[in-house]
């Protein structure tokens, strides 16, 4: 096995197995010939990787190569839902941590305005996203019913992914806050090492000795864990 | 500019591969070619160097749409050839491009010739 074969093999691994089964052999021949012509070419490598990632993405979405128009709309929707999933997951994780640990300063007895602001903003935006998703699902069901069709599970995968991510973030991060020493009735120093260590750094640097207090939201989270 | 004939709509479905598809079909109009020969021919007549990923992404789409087909070969480098519907689609696409080019050149000669 030559170094060219190894390079070709590495590049081919960017493509899904089904694609390699159909085009792999001839594609490898083309790559080997082009590498022989021009051993180092970053543009070629990037092109191979870009299209390979696109092929894997298409396979994951179940793309139909005969209907690229449908592919584009599916890809766009998948990107929207994945972005929403990441946002909602992080937002609710941050919200749960702020809510349970950082927003109350026992020294002054008053909420820390910055923490409350972040917490409430994140919660409001997340609630808006949830409402829009809910309306989208309801609208789709109504339109399907009006057209005389039967509303199936198809098309609900995106909203389900986002909402599942939201519930997961609430559960996991709420559990994390509950089990850690981030809040104690005695007021442990905050925050400790955790997923939001970096995210809450600026609050700690404000110079005030923020301490935690067990509050109503913690009880809600604990109840939710049930 | 008049609407292109319906055969040209095949190219609309090719999305981001419409540009490479025109080049590939134009190259195959001369006769069957494998991937490496396609890249060399396209580079020679259009001064465009298609990346291997782009080339095979477009070949896959064109084959799925029935505009080209693979030729049986014992060689690992499988050649492709134009189908009848591929030839019709290419003819319509090139005619549409020619109309755009003619209008653009005519307007350039009318308004910008004196500069």
Tab-separated table of C-alpha atoms in Angstrom:
chain	number	residue	atom	x	y	z
A	1	UNK	CA	0.000	0.000	0.000
A	2	UNK	CA	1.538	3.270	-1.110
A	3	UNK	CA	1.229	6.644	0.542
A	4	UNK	CA	-1.081	7.710	-2.303
A	5	UNK	CA	-3.378	4.768	-1.551
A	6	UNK	CA	-3.443	5.753	2.088
A	7	UNK	CA	-4.314	9.348	1.235
A	8	UNK	CA	-7.038	8.232	-1.153
A	9	UNK	CA	-8.408	5.871	1.490
A	10	UNK	CA	-8.509	8.673	4.059
A	11	UNK	CA	-10.354	10.968	1.654
A	12	UNK	CA	-12.830	8.269	0.698
A	13	UNK	CA	-13.795	7.774	4.313
A	14	UNK	CA	-15.583	11.148	4.191
A	15	UNK	CA	-18.219	9.517	1.969
A	16	UNK	CA	-21.046	7.245	3.129
A	17	UNK	CA	-20.661	3.489	2.525
A	18	UNK	CA	-23.481	3.351	-0.047
A	19	UNK	CA	-21.851	6.091	-2.096
A	20	UNK	CA	-18.452	4.360	-1.852
A	21	UNK	CA	-19.995	1.104	-3.006
A	22	UNK	CA	-21.274	2.800	-6.160
A	23	UNK	CA	-18.555	5.340	-6.982
A	24	UNK	CA	-15.669	4.509	-4.645
A	25	UNK	CA	-13.494	2.557	-7.069
A	26	UNK	CA	-13.603	5.032	-9.934
A	27	UNK	CA	-13.414	7.988	-7.547
A	28	UNK	CA	-10.266	6.491	-6.026
A	29	UNK	CA	-8.793	6.143	-9.520
A	30	UNK	CA	-9.515	9.804	-10.248
A	31	UNK	CA	-8.035	10.933	-6.929
A	32	UNK	CA	-4.897	8.837	-7.456
A	33	UNK	CA	-4.445	10.299	-10.951
A	34	UNK	CA	-4.902	13.850	-9.701
A	35	UNK	CA	-2.515	13.289	-6.785
A	36	UNK	CA	0.046	11.996	-9.273
A	37	UNK	CA	-0.417	15.196	-11.324
A	38	UNK	CA	-0.346	17.501	-8.320
A	39	UNK	CA	0.685	15.856	-5.037
A	40	UNK	CA	-0.351	18.704	-2.739
A	41	UNK	CA	-3.564	20.611	-3.401
A	42	UNK	CA	-5.563	22.017	-0.488
A	43	UNK	CA	-8.397	23.078	-2.793
A	44	UNK	CA	-8.859	19.496	-3.994
A	45	UNK	CA	-8.847	18.137	-0.446
A	46	UNK	CA	-11.422	20.683	0.682
A	47	UNK	CA	-13.594	19.922	-2.336
A	48	UNK	CA	-13.549	16.197	-1.573
A	49	UNK	CA	-14.347	16.778	2.101
A	50	UNK	CA	-17.094	19.325	1.380
A	51	UNK	CA	-18.927	17.058	-1.042
A	52	UNK	CA	-18.372	14.018	1.207
A	53	UNK	CA	-19.919	15.794	4.177
A	54	UNK	CA	-22.803	16.846	1.918
A	55	UNK	CA	-23.309	13.227	0.851
A	56	UNK	CA	-23.356	12.034	4.458
A	57	UNK	CA	-25.719	14.826	5.398
A	58	UNK	CA	-27.987	13.889	2.497
A	59	UNK	CA	-27.934	10.242	3.464
A	60	UNK	CA	-28.817	11.107	7.066
A	61	UNK	CA	-31.823	13.072	5.806
A	62	UNK	CA	-32.885	10.316	3.456
A	63	UNK	CA	-32.429	12.542	0.420
A	64	UNK	CA	-33.834	11.506	-2.897
A	65	UNK	CA	-31.197	12.224	-5.554
A	66	UNK	CA	-33.955	12.515	-8.160
A	67	UNK	CA	-35.643	15.365	-6.285
A	68	UNK	CA	-32.954	17.852	-5.259
A	69	UNK	CA	-35.554	20.589	-4.674
A	70	UNK	CA	-37.010	18.542	-1.872
A	71	UNK	CA	-33.488	17.904	-0.598
A	72	UNK	CA	-32.770	21.606	-0.275
A	73	UNK	CA	-35.906	22.330	1.735
A	74	UNK	CA	-35.247	19.334	3.983
A	75	UNK	CA	-31.663	20.398	4.542
A	76	UNK	CA	-32.741	23.948	5.363
A	77	UNK	CA	-35.348	22.748	7.841
A	78	UNK	CA	-32.898	20.336	9.404
A	79	UNK	CA	-30.422	23.177	9.918
A	80	UNK	CA	-33.118	25.334	11.512
A	81	UNK	CA	-34.155	22.579	13.880
A	82	UNK	CA	-30.606	21.637	14.789
A	83	UNK	CA	-29.800	25.292	15.543
A	84	UNK	CA	-32.926	25.573	17.656
A	85	UNK	CA	-32.007	22.383	19.459
A	86	UNK	CA	-28.561	23.667	20.356
A	87	UNK	CA	-29.945	27.032	21.392
A	88	UNK	CA	-32.760	25.677	23.501
A	89	UNK	CA	-30.549	23.057	25.116
A	90	UNK	CA	-27.889	25.575	26.108
A	91	UNK	CA	-30.415	28.237	27.038
A	92	UNK	CA	-32.403	26.054	29.361
A	93	UNK	CA	-29.260	24.577	30.838
A	94	UNK	CA	-27.995	28.061	31.618
A	95	UNK	CA	-31.398	29.131	32.869
A	96	UNK	CA	-31.662	26.231	35.277
A	97	UNK	CA	-28.199	26.924	36.678
A	98	UNK	CA	-28.797	30.632	37.072
A	99	UNK	CA	-32.204	30.071	38.514
A	100	UNK	CA	-31.081	27.598	41.101
A	101	UNK	CA	-27.747	28.985	42.054
A	102	UNK	CA	-26.524	32.361	41.097
A	103	UNK	CA	-29.262	34.896	41.063
A	104	UNK	CA	-29.703	35.477	44.761
A	105	UNK	CA	-27.029	37.129	46.899
A	106	UNK	CA	-27.497	36.248	50.514
A	107	UNK	CA	-25.138	38.995	51.559
A	108	UNK	CA	-27.457	41.740	50.358
A	109	UNK	CA	-30.619	39.661	50.316
A	110	UNK	CA	-31.411	41.018	46.855
A	111	UNK	CA	-31.344	39.263	43.497
A	112	UNK	CA	-28.311	39.907	41.311
A	113	UNK	CA	-29.811	42.010	38.480
A	114	UNK	CA	-27.500	40.698	35.749
A	115	UNK	CA	-28.262	37.090	36.584
A	116	UNK	CA	-31.978	37.726	36.780
A	117	UNK	CA	-31.846	39.572	33.450
A	118	UNK	CA	-30.096	36.709	31.688
A	119	UNK	CA	-32.312	34.150	33.299
A	120	UNK	CA	-35.551	35.882	32.371
A	121	UNK	CA	-34.411	36.745	28.817
A	122	UNK	CA	-33.369	33.188	28.131
A	123	UNK	CA	-36.604	31.861	29.523
A	124	UNK	CA	-38.708	34.321	27.482
A	125	UNK	CA	-36.942	33.523	24.212
A	126	UNK	CA	-37.139	29.809	24.900
A	127	UNK	CA	-40.846	30.082	25.671
A	128	UNK	CA	-41.343	31.972	22.400
A	129	UNK	CA	-39.475	29.277	20.454
A	130	UNK	CA	-41.581	26.613	22.144
A	131	UNK	CA	-44.802	28.472	21.334
A	132	UNK	CA	-43.820	28.881	17.669
A	133	UNK	CA	-42.962	25.197	17.402
A	134	UNK	CA	-46.256	24.262	19.008
A	135	UNK	CA	-48.167	26.525	16.623
A	136	UNK	CA	-46.260	25.070	13.656
A	137	UNK	CA	-47.223	21.540	14.660
A	138	UNK	CA	-50.868	22.524	15.244
A	139	UNK	CA	-51.049	24.417	11.932
A	140	UNK	CA	-49.635	21.445	10.077
A	141	UNK	CA	-52.154	19.109	11.693
A	142	UNK	CA	-55.039	21.484	10.816
A	143	UNK	CA	-53.936	21.877	7.201
A	144	UNK	CA	-53.537	18.111	6.856
A	145	UNK	CA	-56.998	17.562	8.312
A	146	UNK	CA	-58.573	20.196	6.028
A	147	UNK	CA	-57.043	18.516	3.001
A	148	UNK	CA	-58.640	15.276	4.082
A	149	UNK	CA	-55.342	13.618	4.937
A	150	UNK	CA	-54.327	11.831	8.061
A	151	UNK	CA	-51.801	13.595	10.270
A	152	UNK	CA	-48.918	11.218	10.760
A	153	UNK	CA	-45.586	11.470	12.543
A	154	UNK	CA	-43.824	12.680	9.383
A	155	UNK	CA	-42.698	16.292	9.705
A	156	UNK	CA	-42.865	16.317	13.474
A	157	UNK	CA	-39.323	15.045	13.988
A	158	UNK	CA	-37.817	18.561	14.145
A	159	UNK	CA	-40.141	19.965	16.809
A	160	UNK	CA	-39.860	16.724	18.764
A	161	UNK	CA	-36.050	16.990	18.658
A	162	UNK	CA	-36.111	20.565	19.960
A	163	UNK	CA	-38.655	19.906	22.688
A	164	UNK	CA	-36.875	16.728	23.734
A	165	UNK	CA	-33.635	18.670	23.948
A	166	UNK	CA	-35.361	21.269	26.123
A	167	UNK	CA	-36.686	18.655	28.535
A	168	UNK	CA	-33.328	16.910	28.590
A	169	UNK	CA	-31.488	20.141	29.363
A	170	UNK	CA	-33.881	20.953	32.179
A	171	UNK	CA	-33.576	17.491	33.678
A	172	UNK	CA	-29.816	17.099	33.357
A	173	UNK	CA	-28.835	20.607	34.335
A	174	UNK	CA	-31.383	20.728	37.110
A	175	UNK	CA	-29.989	17.458	38.400
A	176	UNK	CA	-26.473	18.857	38.123
A	177	UNK	CA	-27.406	21.942	40.142
A	178	UNK	CA	-29.237	19.911	42.712
A	179	UNK	CA	-26.392	17.440	43.270
A	180	UNK	CA	-23.547	19.900	43.242
A	181	UNK	CA	-22.473	22.239	45.959
A	182	UNK	CA	-23.574	25.219	43.923
A	183	UNK	CA	-26.353	25.934	46.315
A	184	UNK	CA	-26.614	25.070	49.949
A	185	UNK	CA	-28.654	26.605	52.722
A	186	UNK	CA	-25.375	27.757	54.253
A	187	UNK	CA	-24.399	29.487	51.035
A	188	UNK	CA	-21.527	27.784	49.285
A	189	UNK	CA	-19.245	29.906	47.127
A	190	UNK	CA	-20.437	29.980	43.542
A	191	UNK	CA	-20.077	28.693	40.991
A	192	UNK	CA	-17.914	25.607	41.161
A	193	UNK	CA	-16.519	23.662	38.248
A	194	UNK	CA	-19.260	22.630	35.911
A	195	UNK	CA	-20.614	22.942	32.392
A	196	UNK	CA	-21.360	26.610	32.882
A	197	UNK	CA	-18.133	27.450	34.681
A	198	UNK	CA	-16.973	29.626	31.808
A	199	UNK	CA	-20.411	31.009	31.064
A	200	UNK	CA	-20.841	32.430	34.522
A	201	UNK	CA	-17.291	33.656	34.889
A	202	UNK	CA	-18.230	37.282	34.394
A	203	UNK	CA	-20.682	37.131	37.277
A	204	UNK	CA	-18.001	35.862	39.641
A	205	UNK	CA	-15.680	38.578	38.464
A	206	UNK	CA	-18.164	41.245	39.465
A	207	UNK	CA	-16.410	41.142	42.785
A	208	UNK	CA	-19.402	40.467	44.939
A	209	UNK	CA	-19.584	37.377	47.110
A	210	UNK	CA	-22.585	35.752	45.496
A	211	UNK	CA	-24.025	32.880	47.436
A	212	UNK	CA	-26.777	30.484	46.696
A	213	UNK	CA	-30.063	30.043	48.344
A	214	UNK	CA	-32.561	27.281	47.990
A	215	UNK	CA	-35.494	28.810	46.188
A	216	UNK	CA	-38.809	27.865	44.667
A	217	UNK	CA	-37.379	26.970	41.223
A	218	UNK	CA	-35.175	24.338	42.851
A	219	UNK	CA	-38.222	22.755	44.394
A	220	UNK	CA	-39.925	22.773	41.004
A	221	UNK	CA	-36.931	21.063	39.395
A	222	UNK	CA	-36.737	18.540	42.206
A	223	UNK	CA	-40.440	17.814	41.797
A	224	UNK	CA	-40.044	17.461	38.054
A	225	UNK	CA	-37.364	14.860	38.600
A	226	UNK	CA	-39.860	13.222	40.854
B	1	UNK	CA	-35.587	36.867	-22.372
B	2	UNK	CA	-38.086	34.159	-23.317
B	3	UNK	CA	-38.646	31.244	-21.008
B	4	UNK	CA	-36.386	28.299	-21.830
B	5	UNK	CA	-38.047	25.184	-23.155
B	6	UNK	CA	-39.216	22.585	-20.715
B	7	UNK	CA	-36.227	20.313	-21.288
B	8	UNK	CA	-34.069	22.987	-19.661
B	9	UNK	CA	-35.965	22.570	-16.425
B	10	UNK	CA	-33.866	19.480	-15.768
B	11	UNK	CA	-31.074	21.882	-14.967
B	12	UNK	CA	-33.167	23.742	-12.408
B	13	UNK	CA	-33.428	20.494	-10.484
B	14	UNK	CA	-29.659	20.135	-10.383
B	15	UNK	CA	-29.340	23.025	-7.917
B	16	UNK	CA	-25.713	23.862	-7.159
B	17	UNK	CA	-24.580	21.275	-9.706
B	18	UNK	CA	-26.199	23.075	-12.667
B	19	UNK	CA	-22.918	24.801	-13.620
B	20	UNK	CA	-20.751	21.675	-13.503
B	21	UNK	CA	-23.567	19.729	-15.200
B	22	UNK	CA	-23.438	21.955	-18.281
B	23	UNK	CA	-19.690	21.443	-18.509
B	24	UNK	CA	-19.932	17.682	-18.013
B	25	UNK	CA	-22.716	17.218	-20.558
B	26	UNK	CA	-20.870	19.414	-23.054
B	27	UNK	CA	-17.793	17.270	-22.622
B	28	UNK	CA	-19.766	14.023	-22.982
B	29	UNK	CA	-21.435	15.365	-26.128
B	30	UNK	CA	-18.166	14.483	-27.840
B	31	UNK	CA	-18.266	10.880	-26.634
B	32	UNK	CA	-17.977	8.716	-23.499
B	33	UNK	CA	-15.337	9.718	-20.944
B	34	UNK	CA	-14.260	8.633	-17.468
B	35	UNK	CA	-13.738	11.017	-14.582
B	36	UNK	CA	-10.119	11.942	-15.195
B	37	UNK	CA	-10.694	12.488	-18.927
B	38	UNK	CA	-13.703	14.674	-18.099
B	39	UNK	CA	-11.688	16.935	-15.808
B	40	UNK	CA	-8.919	17.294	-18.375
B	41	UNK	CA	-11.337	18.015	-21.230
B	42	UNK	CA	-13.312	20.561	-19.226
B	43	UNK	CA	-10.116	22.261	-18.149
B	44	UNK	CA	-9.057	22.467	-21.796
B	45	UNK	CA	-12.250	23.838	-23.330
B	46	UNK	CA	-13.662	25.903	-20.449
B	47	UNK	CA	-10.572	26.710	-18.365
B	48	UNK	CA	-12.465	25.414	-15.342
B	49	UNK	CA	-10.856	22.894	-13.007
B	50	UNK	CA	-13.613	20.811	-11.440
B	51	UNK	CA	-12.721	19.339	-8.066
B	52	UNK	CA	-13.127	15.545	-7.823
B	53	UNK	CA	-15.902	15.880	-5.234
B	54	UNK	CA	-17.809	18.394	-7.326
B	55	UNK	CA	-17.373	16.238	-10.436
B	56	UNK	CA	-18.725	13.093	-8.818
B	57	UNK	CA	-21.459	14.981	-6.980
B	58	UNK	CA	-22.679	16.237	-10.357
B	59	UNK	CA	-22.194	12.851	-12.053
B	60	UNK	CA	-24.362	11.239	-9.378
B	61	UNK	CA	-27.139	13.764	-9.908
B	62	UNK	CA	-26.972	13.509	-13.685
B	63	UNK	CA	-27.053	9.727	-13.552
B	64	UNK	CA	-29.988	9.749	-11.127
B	65	UNK	CA	-31.889	12.025	-13.507
B	66	UNK	CA	-31.127	9.814	-16.477
B	67	UNK	CA	-29.180	12.510	-18.331
B	68	UNK	CA	-26.052	10.339	-18.448
B	69	UNK	CA	-25.370	6.649	-17.974
B	70	UNK	CA	-22.378	4.551	-17.026
B	71	UNK	CA	-20.793	2.436	-19.726
B	72	UNK	CA	-19.895	-1.132	-18.792
B	73	UNK	CA	-16.159	-1.451	-18.538
B	74	UNK	CA	-13.578	-3.842	-17.148
B	75	UNK	CA	-11.452	-0.861	-16.273
B	76	UNK	CA	-11.721	0.616	-12.765
B	77	UNK	CA	-12.188	3.987	-14.465
B	78	UNK	CA	-15.817	3.698	-15.516
B	79	UNK	CA	-16.758	5.892	-18.517
B	80	UNK	CA	-20.033	7.799	-18.799
B	81	UNK	CA	-22.018	8.751	-21.864
B	82	UNK	CA	-24.806	11.149	-22.712
B	83	UNK	CA	-28.353	9.756	-22.971
B	84	UNK	CA	-30.986	11.030	-25.403
B	85	UNK	CA	-32.710	13.033	-22.683
B	86	UNK	CA	-29.332	14.369	-21.588
B	87	UNK	CA	-28.647	15.580	-25.104
B	88	UNK	CA	-32.056	17.290	-25.249
B	89	UNK	CA	-31.535	18.924	-21.855
B	90	UNK	CA	-28.080	20.139	-22.844
B	91	UNK	CA	-29.383	21.539	-26.141
B	92	UNK	CA	-32.120	23.493	-24.335
B	93	UNK	CA	-29.743	24.753	-21.659
B	94	UNK	CA	-27.149	25.935	-24.156
B	95	UNK	CA	-29.833	27.605	-26.264
B	96	UNK	CA	-31.066	29.486	-23.188
B	97	UNK	CA	-27.504	30.522	-22.340
B	98	UNK	CA	-26.954	31.661	-25.911
B	99	UNK	CA	-30.070	33.838	-25.776
B	100	UNK	CA	-28.842	35.470	-22.576
B	101	UNK	CA	-25.376	35.974	-24.068
B	102	UNK	CA	-26.818	37.497	-27.243
B	103	UNK	CA	-29.020	39.934	-25.324
B	104	UNK	CA	-26.146	40.917	-23.033
B	105	UNK	CA	-23.722	41.442	-25.908
B	106	UNK	CA	-26.290	43.411	-27.914
B	107	UNK	CA	-26.983	45.729	-24.991
B	108	UNK	CA	-23.284	46.134	-24.309
B	109	UNK	CA	-22.620	47.094	-27.898
B	110	UNK	CA	-25.485	49.615	-27.827
B	111	UNK	CA	-24.763	51.392	-24.551
B	112	UNK	CA	-21.094	50.821	-23.763
B	113	UNK	CA	-19.441	50.755	-27.177
B	114	UNK	CA	-18.327	54.376	-26.962
B	115	UNK	CA	-16.387	53.938	-23.698
